[in-house]
mmCIF file of C-alpha atoms in Angstrom:
data_model
loop_
_atom_site.group_PDB
_atom_site.id
_atom_site.type_symbol
_atom_site.label_atom_id
_atom_site.label_comp_id
_atom_site.label_asym_id
_atom_site.label_seq_id
_atom_site.Cartn_x
_atom_site.Cartn_y
_atom_site.Cartn_z
ATOM 1 C CA UNK A 66 22.809 -36.122 36.139
ATOM 2 C CA UNK A 67 23.939 -34.671 39.457
ATOM 3 C CA UNK A 68 23.069 -36.659 42.570
ATOM 4 C CA UNK A 69 20.109 -35.424 44.549
ATOM 5 C CA UNK A 70 20.617 -34.346 48.137
ATOM 6 C CA UNK A 71 19.324 -37.100 50.406
ATOM 7 C CA UNK A 72 16.813 -36.367 53.137
ATOM 8 C CA UNK A 73 17.828 -36.904 56.762
ATOM 9 C CA UNK A 74 14.754 -39.002 57.442
ATOM 10 C CA UNK A 75 13.793 -42.167 59.346
ATOM 11 C CA UNK A 76 15.715 -44.575 57.089
ATOM 12 C CA UNK A 77 19.400 -45.336 56.648
ATOM 13 C CA UNK A 78 22.172 -46.761 58.822
ATOM 14 C CA UNK A 79 22.259 -43.698 61.090
ATOM 15 C CA UNK A 80 18.476 -43.200 61.341
ATOM 16 C CA UNK A 81 18.475 -44.262 65.002
ATOM 17 C CA UNK A 82 20.455 -41.137 65.887
ATOM 18 C CA UNK A 83 17.634 -38.800 64.795
ATOM 19 C CA UNK A 84 14.233 -40.502 64.944
ATOM 20 C CA UNK A 85 11.743 -39.747 67.710
ATOM 21 C CA UNK A 86 9.599 -42.839 67.069
ATOM 22 C CA UNK A 87 12.042 -45.770 66.757
ATOM 23 C CA UNK A 88 11.254 -49.173 65.336
ATOM 24 C CA UNK A 89 8.490 -48.125 62.952
ATOM 25 C CA UNK A 90 7.692 -50.217 59.911
ATOM 26 C CA UNK A 91 8.586 -48.211 56.810
ATOM 27 C CA UNK A 92 6.050 -47.705 54.013
ATOM 28 C CA UNK A 93 6.951 -46.108 50.679
ATOM 29 C CA UNK A 94 4.327 -44.665 48.337
ATOM 30 C CA UNK A 95 5.568 -44.448 44.731
ATOM 31 C CA UNK A 96 3.859 -41.512 43.005
ATOM 32 C CA UNK A 97 4.672 -41.138 39.282
ATOM 33 C CA UNK A 98 1.446 -39.243 38.441
ATOM 34 C CA UNK A 99 -1.135 -37.138 40.246
ATOM 35 C CA UNK A 100 -3.763 -39.730 39.354
ATOM 36 C CA UNK A 101 -1.768 -42.487 41.057
ATOM 37 C CA UNK A 102 -1.067 -40.175 43.965
ATOM 38 C CA UNK A 103 -4.727 -39.553 44.697
ATOM 39 C CA UNK A 104 -5.322 -43.314 44.897
ATOM 40 C CA UNK A 105 -2.355 -43.873 47.170
ATOM 41 C CA UNK A 106 -3.435 -41.107 49.541
ATOM 42 C CA UNK A 107 -6.742 -42.976 49.922
ATOM 43 C CA UNK A 108 -4.902 -46.241 50.547
ATOM 44 C CA UNK A 109 -2.429 -44.744 53.014
ATOM 45 C CA UNK A 110 -5.292 -43.369 55.105
ATOM 46 C CA UNK A 111 -6.014 -46.955 56.168
ATOM 47 C CA UNK A 112 -2.751 -47.282 58.112
ATOM 48 C CA UNK A 113 -0.960 -43.951 58.562
ATOM 49 C CA UNK A 114 -2.447 -43.250 62.027
ATOM 50 C CA UNK A 115 -0.752 -46.341 63.437
ATOM 51 C CA UNK A 116 2.094 -45.367 65.773
ATOM 52 C CA UNK A 117 4.014 -48.388 64.524
ATOM 53 C CA UNK A 118 4.065 -47.159 60.919
ATOM 54 C CA UNK A 119 6.088 -44.488 59.118
ATOM 55 C CA UNK A 120 4.881 -43.494 55.629
ATOM 56 C CA UNK A 121 7.135 -41.822 53.065
ATOM 57 C CA UNK A 122 6.623 -40.705 49.469
ATOM 58 C CA UNK A 123 8.816 -40.609 46.406
ATOM 59 C CA UNK A 124 8.356 -39.275 42.880
ATOM 60 C CA UNK A 125 10.127 -41.524 40.349
ATOM 61 C CA UNK A 126 12.186 -40.114 37.536
ATOM 62 C CA UNK A 127 14.668 -41.272 34.977
ATOM 63 C CA UNK A 128 15.122 -38.424 32.515
ATOM 64 C CA UNK A 129 11.621 -36.973 32.730
ATOM 65 C CA UNK A 130 8.495 -36.771 34.882
ATOM 66 C CA UNK A 131 4.934 -35.527 34.640
ATOM 67 C CA UNK A 132 4.582 -31.844 35.482
ATOM 68 C CA UNK A 133 2.943 -31.030 38.785
ATOM 69 C CA UNK A 134 3.502 -34.394 40.477
ATOM 70 C CA UNK A 135 6.049 -33.257 43.038
ATOM 71 C CA UNK A 136 3.955 -30.170 43.797
ATOM 72 C CA UNK A 137 0.957 -32.446 44.432
ATOM 73 C CA UNK A 138 2.941 -34.694 46.775
ATOM 74 C CA UNK A 139 4.363 -31.728 48.665
ATOM 75 C CA UNK A 140 0.835 -30.404 49.135
ATOM 76 C CA UNK A 141 0.040 -33.630 51.021
ATOM 77 C CA UNK A 142 2.692 -32.603 53.588
ATOM 78 C CA UNK A 143 4.231 -36.066 53.625
ATOM 79 C CA UNK A 144 7.921 -36.840 53.903
ATOM 80 C CA UNK A 145 9.329 -36.956 50.351
ATOM 81 C CA UNK A 146 12.434 -38.980 49.592
ATOM 82 C CA UNK A 147 14.470 -38.221 46.479
ATOM 83 C CA UNK A 148 14.146 -41.064 43.998
ATOM 84 C CA UNK A 149 17.827 -42.038 44.226
ATOM 85 C CA UNK A 150 17.509 -42.340 48.011
ATOM 86 C CA UNK A 151 14.266 -44.330 47.786
ATOM 87 C CA UNK A 152 15.681 -46.955 45.418
ATOM 88 C CA UNK A 153 18.798 -47.336 47.578
ATOM 89 C CA UNK A 154 16.812 -48.583 50.570
ATOM 90 C CA UNK A 155 14.542 -51.505 51.314
ATOM 91 C CA UNK A 156 11.112 -50.823 52.817
ATOM 92 C CA UNK A 157 8.743 -52.996 54.790
ATOM 93 C CA UNK A 158 5.946 -52.174 52.346
ATOM 94 C CA UNK A 159 5.860 -50.426 48.968
ATOM 95 C CA UNK A 160 2.548 -49.057 47.655
ATOM 96 C CA UNK A 161 1.910 -48.279 44.001
ATOM 97 C CA UNK A 162 -1.054 -47.410 41.777
ATOM 98 C CA UNK A 163 0.904 -47.386 38.517
ATOM 99 C CA UNK A 164 3.154 -49.901 36.782
ATOM 100 C CA UNK A 165 5.919 -47.368 36.243
ATOM 101 C CA UNK A 166 9.394 -47.935 37.747
ATOM 102 C CA UNK A 167 8.335 -50.823 40.007
ATOM 103 C CA UNK A 168 11.345 -52.950 39.116
ATOM 104 C CA UNK A 169 13.578 -50.380 40.812
ATOM 105 C CA UNK A 170 12.034 -50.227 44.291
ATOM 106 C CA UNK A 171 12.808 -52.739 47.027
ATOM 107 C CA UNK A 172 10.385 -54.300 49.484
ATOM 108 C CA UNK A 173 7.113 -56.249 49.297
ATOM 109 C CA UNK A 174 4.881 -54.431 46.827
ATOM 110 C CA UNK A 175 1.132 -53.859 46.813
ATOM 111 C CA UNK A 176 -0.132 -52.703 43.418
ATOM 112 C CA UNK A 177 -3.639 -51.294 43.023
ATOM 113 C CA UNK A 178 -5.357 -49.708 40.038
ATOM 114 C CA UNK A 179 -5.381 -45.941 39.444
ATOM 115 C CA UNK A 180 -8.664 -45.947 37.537
ATOM 116 C CA UNK A 181 -11.858 -47.899 37.169
ATOM 117 C CA UNK A 182 -10.954 -51.541 36.586
ATOM 118 C CA UNK A 183 -8.097 -53.398 34.922
ATOM 119 C CA UNK A 184 -9.975 -54.002 31.680
ATOM 120 C CA UNK A 185 -8.783 -50.978 29.725
ATOM 121 C CA UNK A 186 -11.330 -49.033 27.673
ATOM 122 C CA UNK A 187 -8.950 -49.060 24.691
ATOM 123 C CA UNK A 188 -8.087 -52.243 22.848
ATOM 124 C CA UNK A 189 -4.520 -51.004 22.347
ATOM 125 C CA UNK A 190 -2.091 -48.904 24.336
ATOM 126 C CA UNK A 191 -1.772 -45.197 23.537
ATOM 127 C CA UNK A 192 1.852 -46.007 22.710
ATOM 128 C CA UNK A 193 1.003 -48.990 20.520
ATOM 129 C CA UNK A 194 1.065 -47.235 17.151
ATOM 130 C CA UNK A 195 0.203 -49.892 14.593
ATOM 131 C CA UNK A 196 0.209 -52.760 17.097
ATOM 132 C CA UNK A 197 -2.231 -55.609 16.578
ATOM 133 C CA UNK A 198 -2.005 -57.274 19.999
ATOM 134 C CA UNK A 199 -4.623 -56.004 22.432
ATOM 135 C CA UNK A 200 -3.455 -54.713 25.787
ATOM 136 C CA UNK A 201 -4.936 -54.796 29.285
ATOM 137 C CA UNK A 202 -3.794 -53.607 32.682
ATOM 138 C CA UNK A 203 -2.777 -57.165 33.567
ATOM 139 C CA UNK A 204 -0.347 -57.976 30.772
ATOM 140 C CA UNK A 205 2.787 -59.890 31.706
ATOM 141 C CA UNK A 206 5.130 -57.102 30.630
ATOM 142 C CA UNK A 207 3.456 -54.722 33.089
ATOM 143 C CA UNK A 208 3.566 -56.822 36.246
ATOM 144 C CA UNK A 209 6.722 -58.894 35.811
ATOM 145 C CA UNK A 210 10.394 -58.054 35.374
ATOM 146 C CA UNK A 211 12.937 -60.577 34.080
ATOM 147 C CA UNK A 212 10.596 -63.409 34.953
ATOM 148 C CA UNK A 213 9.807 -62.143 38.450
ATOM 149 C CA UNK A 214 6.266 -61.173 39.445
ATOM 150 C CA UNK A 215 6.650 -57.683 40.893
ATOM 151 C CA UNK A 216 3.658 -57.296 43.241
ATOM 152 C CA UNK A 217 3.379 -59.463 46.336
ATOM 153 C CA UNK A 218 -0.260 -58.347 46.431
ATOM 154 C CA UNK A 219 -2.113 -57.358 43.283
ATOM 155 C CA UNK A 220 -5.365 -55.649 44.210
ATOM 156 C CA UNK A 221 -8.175 -56.502 41.794
ATOM 157 C CA UNK A 222 -11.730 -55.220 41.751
ATOM 158 C CA UNK A 223 -13.667 -58.242 40.492
ATOM 159 C CA UNK A 224 -13.433 -61.999 39.935
ATOM 160 C CA UNK A 225 -13.576 -61.279 36.200
ATOM 161 C CA UNK A 226 -10.214 -59.547 36.550
ATOM 162 C CA UNK A 227 -8.787 -62.706 38.129
ATOM 163 C CA UNK A 228 -9.919 -64.595 35.020
ATOM 164 C CA UNK A 229 -8.233 -61.992 32.840
ATOM 165 C CA UNK A 230 -5.051 -62.260 34.908
ATOM 166 C CA UNK A 231 -5.110 -66.044 34.534
ATOM 167 C CA UNK A 232 -5.204 -65.529 30.781
ATOM 168 C CA UNK A 233 -2.595 -62.766 30.544
ATOM 169 C CA UNK A 234 -0.149 -63.586 33.357
ATOM 170 C CA UNK A 235 -1.027 -66.826 35.163
ATOM 171 C CA UNK A 236 2.108 -66.774 37.295
ATOM 172 C CA UNK A 237 0.751 -63.662 39.044
ATOM 173 C CA UNK A 238 -2.551 -65.261 40.086
ATOM 174 C CA UNK A 239 -1.228 -66.234 43.564
ATOM 175 C CA UNK A 240 -0.628 -62.518 44.248
ATOM 176 C CA UNK A 241 -4.182 -61.526 43.317
ATOM 177 C CA UNK A 242 -6.542 -60.260 46.003
ATOM 178 C CA UNK A 243 -10.080 -59.335 44.995
ATOM 179 C CA UNK A 244 -10.514 -56.185 47.050
ATOM 180 C CA UNK A 245 -13.195 -54.231 45.213
ATOM 181 C CA UNK A 246 -12.705 -50.521 44.631
ATOM 182 C CA UNK A 247 -11.704 -48.232 47.490
ATOM 183 C CA UNK A 248 -12.549 -45.097 45.517
ATOM 184 C CA UNK A 249 -16.080 -46.313 44.762
ATOM 185 C CA UNK A 250 -16.636 -47.350 48.376
ATOM 186 C CA UNK A 251 -15.565 -43.884 49.484
ATOM 187 C CA UNK A 252 -18.060 -42.361 47.072
ATOM 188 C CA UNK A 253 -20.851 -44.577 48.424
ATOM 189 C CA UNK A 254 -19.877 -43.576 51.963
ATOM 190 C CA UNK A 255 -19.941 -39.923 50.910
ATOM 191 C CA UNK A 256 -23.388 -40.107 49.344
ATOM 192 C CA UNK A 257 -24.903 -38.852 52.567
ATOM 193 C CA UNK A 258 -22.859 -35.658 52.135
ATOM 194 C CA UNK A 259 -24.439 -34.854 48.769
ATOM 195 C CA UNK A 260 -26.192 -31.676 49.920
ATOM 196 C CA UNK A 261 -23.024 -30.428 51.613
ATOM 197 C CA UNK A 262 -21.074 -31.018 48.417
ATOM 198 C CA UNK A 263 -23.702 -29.188 46.406
ATOM 199 C CA UNK A 264 -23.515 -26.224 48.776
ATOM 200 C CA UNK A 265 -19.735 -26.148 48.357
ATOM 201 C CA UNK A 266 -20.248 -25.991 44.593
ATOM 202 C CA UNK A 267 -22.801 -23.194 44.926
ATOM 203 C CA UNK A 268 -25.479 -25.189 43.129
ATOM 204 C CA UNK A 269 -28.471 -24.412 45.334
ATOM 205 C CA UNK A 270 -31.675 -25.971 44.011
ATOM 206 C CA UNK A 271 -30.420 -26.046 40.416
ATOM 207 C CA UNK A 272 -29.609 -29.209 38.511
ATOM 208 C CA UNK A 273 -25.870 -29.852 38.290
ATOM 209 C CA UNK A 274 -24.446 -30.961 34.953
ATOM 210 C CA UNK A 275 -20.875 -32.299 35.112
ATOM 211 C CA UNK A 276 -18.713 -32.388 31.975
ATOM 212 C CA UNK A 277 -16.143 -35.135 32.446
ATOM 213 C CA UNK A 278 -13.079 -35.902 30.335
ATOM 214 C CA UNK A 279 -10.210 -38.344 30.398
ATOM 215 C CA UNK A 280 -6.992 -37.375 28.595
ATOM 216 C CA UNK A 281 -5.594 -37.922 25.084
ATOM 217 C CA UNK A 282 -6.873 -36.960 21.666
ATOM 218 C CA UNK A 283 -9.900 -39.272 21.737
ATOM 219 C CA UNK A 284 -11.239 -37.807 24.995
ATOM 220 C CA UNK A 285 -14.186 -35.440 25.306
ATOM 221 C CA UNK A 286 -11.882 -32.454 25.830
ATOM 222 C CA UNK A 287 -9.713 -33.611 22.933
ATOM 223 C CA UNK A 288 -12.540 -34.203 20.459
ATOM 224 C CA UNK A 289 -15.279 -31.736 21.430
ATOM 225 C CA UNK A 290 -13.625 -28.898 23.368
ATOM 226 C CA UNK A 291 -16.359 -26.472 22.282
ATOM 227 C CA UNK A 292 -18.893 -28.591 24.155
ATOM 228 C CA UNK A 293 -18.033 -26.829 27.402
ATOM 229 C CA UNK A 294 -18.993 -23.385 26.215
ATOM 230 C CA UNK A 295 -21.963 -24.740 24.249
ATOM 231 C CA UNK A 296 -23.474 -26.479 27.272
ATOM 232 C CA UNK A 297 -22.903 -23.532 29.598
ATOM 233 C CA UNK A 298 -24.525 -21.142 27.143
ATOM 234 C CA UNK A 299 -27.447 -23.422 26.233
ATOM 235 C CA UNK A 300 -28.702 -24.198 29.735
ATOM 236 C CA UNK A 301 -30.657 -21.540 31.666
ATOM 237 C CA UNK A 302 -28.585 -20.471 34.649
ATOM 238 C CA UNK A 303 -31.578 -20.162 36.949
ATOM 239 C CA UNK A 304 -32.229 -23.904 36.496
ATOM 240 C CA UNK A 305 -28.769 -25.400 35.831
ATOM 241 C CA UNK A 306 -25.207 -25.183 37.086
ATOM 242 C CA UNK A 307 -22.309 -26.700 35.121
ATOM 243 C CA UNK A 308 -19.006 -28.119 36.383
ATOM 244 C CA UNK A 309 -15.977 -29.529 34.552
ATOM 245 C CA UNK A 310 -13.765 -32.419 35.678
ATOM 246 C CA UNK A 311 -10.618 -32.917 33.572
ATOM 247 C CA UNK A 312 -8.112 -35.755 33.905
ATOM 248 C CA UNK A 313 -4.925 -34.772 35.798
ATOM 249 C CA UNK A 314 -2.803 -35.569 32.743
ATOM 250 C CA UNK A 315 -4.578 -32.834 30.755
ATOM 251 C CA UNK A 316 -3.389 -30.327 33.332
ATOM 252 C CA UNK A 317 0.079 -31.898 33.529
ATOM 253 C CA UNK A 318 0.712 -31.807 29.771
ATOM 254 C CA UNK A 319 -0.858 -28.461 28.880
ATOM 255 C CA UNK A 320 -0.472 -26.473 32.121
ATOM 256 C CA UNK A 321 -3.031 -24.808 34.367
ATOM 257 C CA UNK A 322 -2.678 -21.411 32.726
ATOM 258 C CA UNK A 323 -3.416 -22.834 29.276
ATOM 259 C CA UNK A 324 -6.374 -24.920 30.430
ATOM 260 C CA UNK A 325 -7.969 -21.987 32.215
ATOM 261 C CA UNK A 326 -7.374 -19.835 29.131
ATOM 262 C CA UNK A 327 -9.025 -22.403 26.852
ATOM 263 C CA UNK A 328 -12.045 -22.499 29.160
ATOM 264 C CA UNK A 329 -12.005 -18.755 29.757
ATOM 265 C CA UNK A 330 -15.100 -18.132 27.655
ATOM 266 C CA UNK A 331 -17.245 -20.474 29.763
ATOM 267 C CA UNK A 332 -18.507 -17.940 32.262
ATOM 268 C CA UNK A 333 -20.197 -19.656 35.172
ATOM 269 C CA UNK A 334 -18.415 -22.970 34.642
ATOM 270 C CA UNK A 335 -17.133 -24.560 37.851
ATOM 271 C CA UNK A 336 -13.735 -26.053 37.022
ATOM 272 C CA UNK A 337 -12.449 -28.608 39.513
ATOM 273 C CA UNK A 338 -8.692 -28.787 40.147
ATOM 274 C CA UNK A 339 -6.959 -32.020 39.120
ATOM 275 C CA UNK A 340 -5.866 -33.070 42.595
ATOM 276 C CA UNK A 341 -9.196 -33.378 44.400
ATOM 277 C CA UNK A 342 -12.933 -32.794 44.336
ATOM 278 C CA UNK A 343 -14.060 -34.897 41.385
ATOM 279 C CA UNK A 344 -15.590 -37.686 43.513
ATOM 280 C CA UNK A 345 -17.712 -35.231 45.486
ATOM 281 C CA UNK A 346 -18.702 -33.455 42.284
ATOM 282 C CA UNK A 347 -19.953 -36.725 40.807
ATOM 283 C CA UNK A 348 -21.943 -37.375 43.977
ATOM 284 C CA UNK A 349 -23.453 -33.887 43.653
ATOM 285 C CA UNK A 350 -24.237 -34.317 39.934
ATOM 286 C CA UNK A 351 -27.681 -34.682 38.395
ATOM 287 C CA UNK A 352 -26.376 -35.444 34.898
ATOM 288 C CA UNK A 353 -22.915 -36.337 33.601
ATOM 289 C CA UNK A 354 -21.776 -35.740 30.029
ATOM 290 C CA UNK A 355 -18.523 -37.641 29.713
ATOM 291 C CA UNK A 356 -16.414 -40.114 27.786
ATOM 292 C CA UNK A 357 -14.725 -43.475 28.317
ATOM 293 C CA UNK A 358 -12.702 -42.247 31.311
ATOM 294 C CA UNK A 359 -12.908 -43.502 34.876
ATOM 295 C CA UNK A 360 -14.869 -40.529 36.200
ATOM 296 C CA UNK A 361 -17.748 -41.289 33.830
ATOM 297 C CA UNK A 362 -17.658 -44.963 34.832
ATOM 298 C CA UNK A 363 -17.826 -44.113 38.532
ATOM 299 C CA UNK A 364 -20.724 -41.719 37.892
ATOM 300 C CA UNK A 365 -22.603 -44.482 36.071
ATOM 301 C CA UNK A 366 -21.933 -46.936 38.912
ATOM 302 C CA UNK A 367 -23.349 -44.391 41.362
ATOM 303 C CA UNK A 368 -26.572 -44.231 39.363
ATOM 304 C CA UNK A 369 -25.981 -40.862 37.759
ATOM 305 C CA UNK A 370 -27.556 -40.264 34.330
ATOM 306 C CA UNK A 371 -24.823 -40.328 31.684
ATOM 307 C CA UNK A 372 -24.529 -39.087 28.106
ATOM 308 C CA UNK A 373 -21.413 -39.975 26.101
ATOM 309 C CA UNK A 374 -19.544 -37.199 24.299
ATOM 310 C CA UNK A 375 -16.640 -39.315 23.025
ATOM 311 C CA UNK A 376 -15.351 -42.879 22.750
ATOM 312 C CA UNK A 377 -11.825 -44.227 22.247
ATOM 313 C CA UNK A 378 -10.604 -44.758 18.699
ATOM 314 C CA UNK A 379 -12.407 -47.786 17.302
ATOM 315 C CA UNK A 380 -14.663 -49.379 19.904
ATOM 316 C CA UNK A 381 -14.075 -49.826 23.634
ATOM 317 C CA UNK A 382 -12.625 -53.155 24.647
ATOM 318 C CA UNK A 383 -15.441 -55.692 25.219
ATOM 319 C CA UNK A 384 -16.120 -56.197 28.903
ATOM 320 C CA UNK A 385 -14.706 -52.832 29.942
ATOM 321 C CA UNK A 386 -16.782 -50.357 31.923
ATOM 322 C CA UNK A 387 -16.551 -48.001 28.948
ATOM 323 C CA UNK A 388 -18.084 -50.656 26.701
ATOM 324 C CA UNK A 389 -21.024 -51.137 29.065
ATOM 325 C CA UNK A 390 -21.547 -47.383 29.270
ATOM 326 C CA UNK A 391 -21.440 -47.126 25.476
ATOM 327 C CA UNK A 392 -24.070 -49.844 25.093
ATOM 328 C CA UNK A 393 -26.496 -48.290 27.585
ATOM 329 C CA UNK A 394 -26.256 -44.557 26.864
ATOM 330 C CA UNK A 395 -27.017 -42.143 24.056
ATOM 331 C CA UNK A 396 -24.238 -40.100 22.396
ATOM 332 C CA UNK A 397 -24.186 -36.351 22.942
ATOM 333 C CA UNK A 398 -25.632 -34.489 19.968
ATOM 334 C CA UNK A 399 -24.728 -30.823 19.606
ATOM 335 C CA UNK A 400 -27.764 -30.260 17.366
ATOM 336 C CA UNK A 401 -30.389 -31.678 19.730
ATOM 337 C CA UNK A 402 -31.996 -29.911 22.730
ATOM 338 C CA UNK A 403 -30.071 -30.656 25.914
ATOM 339 C CA UNK A 404 -33.216 -31.152 27.975
ATOM 340 C CA UNK A 405 -34.304 -34.072 25.753
ATOM 341 C CA UNK A 406 -30.837 -35.630 26.013
ATOM 342 C CA UNK A 407 -30.962 -35.293 29.781
ATOM 343 C CA UNK A 408 -34.337 -37.040 29.921
ATOM 344 C CA UNK A 409 -32.975 -39.934 27.856
ATOM 345 C CA UNK A 410 -30.031 -40.255 30.235
ATOM 346 C CA UNK A 411 -32.325 -40.228 33.269
ATOM 347 C CA UNK A 412 -34.455 -42.998 31.759
ATOM 348 C CA UNK A 413 -31.408 -45.167 31.047
ATOM 349 C CA UNK A 414 -29.648 -44.583 34.398
ATOM 350 C CA UNK A 415 -31.109 -47.440 36.507
ATOM 351 C CA UNK A 416 -30.268 -50.152 33.980
ATOM 352 C CA UNK A 417 -26.875 -48.579 33.331
ATOM 353 C CA UNK A 418 -26.000 -48.622 37.045
ATOM 354 C CA UNK A 419 -27.183 -52.222 37.431
ATOM 355 C CA UNK A 420 -24.796 -53.361 34.691
ATOM 356 C CA UNK A 421 -21.832 -51.082 35.447
ATOM 357 C CA UNK A 422 -21.654 -51.615 39.203
ATOM 358 C CA UNK A 423 -20.625 -55.310 39.158
ATOM 359 C CA UNK A 424 -18.018 -54.496 36.505
ATOM 360 C CA UNK A 425 -16.483 -51.869 38.782
ATOM 361 C CA UNK A 426 -16.456 -53.877 42.014
ATOM 362 C CA UNK A 427 -17.562 -57.239 43.343
ATOM 363 C CA UNK A 428 -16.719 -56.307 46.930
ATOM 364 C CA UNK A 429 -18.954 -53.297 47.528
ATOM 365 C CA UNK A 430 -18.248 -51.611 50.868
ATOM 366 C CA UNK A 431 -15.522 -54.147 51.714
ATOM 367 C CA UNK A 432 -12.446 -52.690 50.056
ATOM 368 C CA UNK A 433 -11.022 -50.830 53.060
ATOM 369 C CA UNK A 434 -11.054 -53.916 55.262
ATOM 370 C CA UNK A 435 -9.589 -56.220 52.619
ATOM 371 C CA UNK A 436 -6.793 -53.849 51.639
ATOM 372 C CA UNK A 437 -5.917 -52.956 55.226
ATOM 373 C CA UNK A 438 -5.696 -56.630 56.204
ATOM 374 C CA UNK A 439 -3.402 -57.317 53.272
ATOM 375 C CA UNK A 440 -1.114 -54.404 54.135
ATOM 376 C CA UNK A 441 -0.804 -55.440 57.779
ATOM 377 C CA UNK A 442 0.009 -59.006 56.765
ATOM 378 C CA UNK A 443 2.764 -57.661 54.534
ATOM 379 C CA UNK A 444 4.025 -55.483 57.385
ATOM 380 C CA UNK A 445 3.867 -58.457 59.788
ATOM 381 C CA UNK A 446 1.923 -56.360 62.288
ATOM 382 C CA UNK A 447 -1.281 -57.106 64.148
ATOM 383 C CA UNK A 448 -4.213 -55.276 62.580
ATOM 384 C CA UNK A 449 -6.030 -52.610 64.621
ATOM 385 C CA UNK A 450 -9.274 -53.815 66.168
ATOM 386 C CA UNK A 451 -11.314 -50.839 64.932
ATOM 387 C CA UNK A 452 -13.130 -51.345 61.604
ATOM 388 C CA UNK A 453 -11.534 -49.979 58.461
ATOM 389 C CA UNK A 454 -13.481 -47.323 56.585
ATOM 390 C CA UNK A 455 -12.826 -45.763 53.179
ATOM 391 C CA UNK A 456 -11.925 -42.070 53.276
ATOM 392 C CA UNK A 457 -14.773 -39.718 52.449
ATOM 393 C CA UNK A 458 -14.370 -37.661 49.256
ATOM 394 C CA UNK A 459 -12.828 -34.244 49.794
ATOM 395 C CA UNK A 460 -15.077 -31.203 49.635
ATOM 396 C CA UNK A 461 -15.072 -29.830 46.073
ATOM 397 C CA UNK A 462 -13.396 -26.451 45.705
ATOM 398 C CA UNK A 463 -13.665 -25.076 42.147
ATOM 399 C CA UNK A 464 -10.824 -22.979 40.834
ATOM 400 C CA UNK A 465 -11.340 -19.236 41.133
ATOM 401 C CA UNK A 466 -11.627 -17.056 38.049
ATOM 402 C CA UNK A 467 -15.023 -17.869 36.619
ATOM 403 C CA UNK A 468 -18.077 -15.771 37.446
ATOM 404 C CA UNK A 469 -20.606 -18.238 38.786
#
């Protein structure tokens, strides 16, 4: 493969001849997927205003990459380093929200999760085939390389995840920091913007139903794709509005044109783009029909009524957020009136939230401060005196093309 052209940026032996802000600590965000990228953008917001810090991005590749990732990163208007250039330099801090390619980057690494919790909803990896050994997000093969623990700081959401880490990779326990969930804290902080989010979605006084799907064949969109049109057509439009939130990997694998074509018959459906808006849409929701994906778990933690349209093959892994949601919700039934299913979800919502919330985070409203402190320690810089706050969810902007 031909060498990529390197960027004349703030790193390298001759960087001093071109920088305007000298002496900055260098931070590299490793973005292999849009999903990981959205988490890292939240994390970077905690330090990027510091005049002592220079943040850069890179999109890893070997022989392939997920479609749309580089376009997403470019839309953030950050400085993007070609992968070959990024792995040739050492950084003061490396940030990642995915296990991919971490053995190749150089510098102290902070690894956070790109979804809800480290206890995976599936017992086995999507790539496991006929495997019989259960997998989690804290398995030794994911966070070590040739006997070396990769992250200097491993951000965990709960003490239960520390226990899981002690079981799966005890040598990584010293790197663990229980930091809660920055995404959830941002959603709590954005709850006061609920009416503004609803106005952006054009909901008015109607009830908002959100159809949520993770990716892969056992997802809601994979198993019951006709649900979208069925729900839109069954609910009276003067009383209900319907929105769809699809996992970024659905868009990456199938393409935006194909997804919009598949949903083309759902007139009035508000389809959220993969890169932003789902958190605000969940805040705006009155009822969520989803699956075992993270968006459904966050909705449940926020107290939203939930109905399950799909579960992973077999049963969800015990202790996962998806398993708690499964135990406390009713499955979607295409043959039953939607209004009755909504009422059942509303009745179950308080108990569901009470059980899901501690499984998502044991540091509610503390994540920004904990993560920022850890990053500044890694950077060997004094932390700003102002409090750290999670970023508010972006205003939802549905894709054009559907008649609302």
